[in-house]
């Protein structure tokens, strides 16, 4: 709830510790652990899963479901209004998470947070992975929400 505009690693760490504390207070032993995340929440859940605290729960991971989460970051949008809103929030709030989300946290995309998170292989520990995306979603780019390559990326010298 706090640090809404913090970096994704901090937000993921906060969530990892909250999960760990909650599981520690449970009367009944943990059976299975699933995550559902919407938009940036799906990325924060993946950041949580990359945290060392979560290693002890890997054998319990069952289902990961993301609803309109731009897993490849926010590029190649068709929505000018969201592009403008993203630009304003990055400038006014100086949100590290939004810079990370749009891969503008590093000059080299291969050192950006989103790229490093993709290398953490957080989803391969789940029995079920469900990525819900819609081409009608005006916020999350359709290909990014499906973890699919956008055709524009083949022509993009920076992000290809």
XYZ file of C-alpha atoms in Angstrom:
160
model
C 0.000 0.000 0.000
C 2.859 2.396 0.679
C 5.570 3.390 -1.790
C 3.166 3.222 -4.752
C 5.674 5.017 -6.955
C 8.736 3.080 -5.733
C 10.755 0.849 -8.029
C 9.330 -2.547 -8.954
C 12.004 -4.439 -7.070
C 10.963 -2.662 -3.846
C 7.284 -3.247 -4.564
C 8.014 -6.932 -5.260
C 10.089 -7.195 -2.099
C 7.270 -5.655 -0.049
C 4.820 -8.175 -1.484
C 7.219 -11.090 -0.892
C 7.563 -10.152 2.773
C 3.795 -9.695 3.131
C 3.194 -13.169 1.641
C 5.846 -14.667 3.907
C 4.349 -13.002 7.004
C 0.845 -14.113 6.077
C 1.914 -17.722 5.477
C 3.837 -17.640 8.760
C 0.659 -16.657 10.639
C -1.457 -19.394 9.056
C -2.870 -22.014 11.410
C -3.197 -24.613 8.642
C -0.070 -25.492 6.617
C 0.154 -23.912 3.191
C -1.172 -26.187 0.472
C -0.864 -24.277 -2.775
C 0.035 -20.690 -3.560
C -1.400 -18.821 -6.548
C -1.137 -15.241 -7.765
C -3.567 -13.086 -9.715
C -2.366 -9.695 -10.891
C -3.936 -6.937 -12.942
C -1.876 -4.501 -15.018
C 1.237 -3.451 -13.100
C 0.178 -5.835 -10.307
C 1.039 -8.797 -12.542
C 4.569 -7.443 -12.950
C 4.895 -6.741 -9.230
C 3.825 -10.342 -8.543
C 6.648 -11.533 -10.826
C 9.066 -9.220 -8.994
C 7.842 -10.761 -5.733
C 8.487 -14.255 -7.076
C 12.055 -13.290 -7.994
C 12.761 -12.306 -4.365
C 14.910 -14.787 -2.357
C 12.204 -15.035 0.360
C 9.935 -16.746 -2.155
C 12.337 -19.607 -2.954
C 10.939 -21.667 -0.091
C 7.478 -21.557 -1.709
C 8.436 -22.679 -5.222
C 7.169 -26.233 -4.683
C 3.795 -24.804 -3.591
C 3.225 -22.536 -6.616
C 0.082 -23.518 -8.472
C -1.457 -20.864 -10.758
C -0.255 -17.505 -12.020
C -2.898 -15.384 -13.750
C -2.264 -11.953 -15.164
C -5.001 -9.712 -16.468
C -3.689 -7.164 -18.938
C -0.151 -7.090 -17.537
C 2.410 -5.814 -20.012
C 5.077 -8.445 -19.347
C 7.381 -7.117 -22.049
C 7.025 -3.559 -20.846
C 5.126 -0.674 -22.303
C 6.207 -0.041 -25.890
C 4.421 -0.008 -29.212
C 1.178 1.350 -27.791
C -1.672 2.384 -30.052
C -3.217 4.624 -27.400
C -1.939 8.211 -27.529
C -3.840 9.164 -24.373
C -2.130 6.469 -22.326
C 1.225 7.463 -23.867
C 0.654 11.064 -22.760
C -0.517 9.961 -19.312
C 2.546 7.746 -18.923
C 4.829 10.625 -19.928
C 3.130 13.040 -17.482
C 3.284 10.582 -14.563
C 6.946 9.816 -15.229
C 7.717 13.560 -15.220
C 5.432 14.757 -12.410
C 5.646 11.793 -10.020
C 9.118 10.728 -11.139
C 7.905 7.165 -10.722
C 10.781 4.721 -10.942
C 8.314 1.876 -11.537
C 6.879 3.621 -14.598
C 10.387 4.274 -15.949
C 11.109 0.577 -15.468
C 7.774 -0.392 -17.020
C 8.515 1.653 -20.143
C 12.145 0.431 -20.295
C 13.416 3.990 -19.890
C 15.272 3.178 -16.656
C 18.407 2.303 -18.630
C 20.003 3.444 -21.867
C 20.607 -0.182 -22.809
C 17.409 -2.295 -22.859
C 19.472 -5.362 -21.908
C 20.199 -3.779 -18.517
C 16.645 -2.516 -17.923
C 14.720 -3.896 -14.977
C 12.051 -5.516 -17.158
C 14.706 -7.389 -19.146
C 16.460 -8.567 -15.977
C 13.103 -9.649 -14.518
C 12.423 -11.689 -17.646
C 15.668 -13.571 -17.037
C 14.546 -14.528 -13.514
C 12.280 -17.277 -14.942
C 9.622 -16.659 -12.322
C 6.764 -18.240 -14.261
C 8.344 -21.636 -14.883
C 7.687 -22.730 -11.279
C 3.905 -22.663 -11.739
C 1.766 -25.610 -12.776
C -0.571 -23.223 -14.619
C 0.141 -19.880 -16.267
C -2.753 -17.869 -17.656
C -2.089 -14.608 -19.510
C -5.328 -12.756 -20.204
C -5.011 -10.137 -22.936
C -7.335 -8.339 -25.299
C -6.611 -6.360 -28.444
C -9.354 -4.011 -27.197
C -7.410 -3.237 -24.003
C -6.533 0.429 -24.280
C -3.737 0.250 -21.697
C -1.585 -2.875 -21.932
C -0.162 -3.518 -25.398
C -1.744 -6.769 -26.622
C 1.498 -8.486 -27.600
C 3.226 -7.503 -24.358
C 0.382 -8.878 -22.234
C 0.655 -12.195 -24.120
C 4.478 -12.244 -23.938
C 4.603 -12.147 -27.720
C 6.908 -10.170 -29.987
C 5.376 -7.102 -31.635
C 6.042 -6.792 -35.383
C 7.399 -3.244 -34.873
C 10.187 -4.608 -32.670
C 11.840 -6.276 -35.674
C 12.424 -2.829 -37.177
C 13.351 -1.140 -33.891
C 17.129 -0.764 -33.584
C 16.951 -0.090 -29.818
C 14.515 -2.785 -28.660
C 14.876 -5.534 -31.265
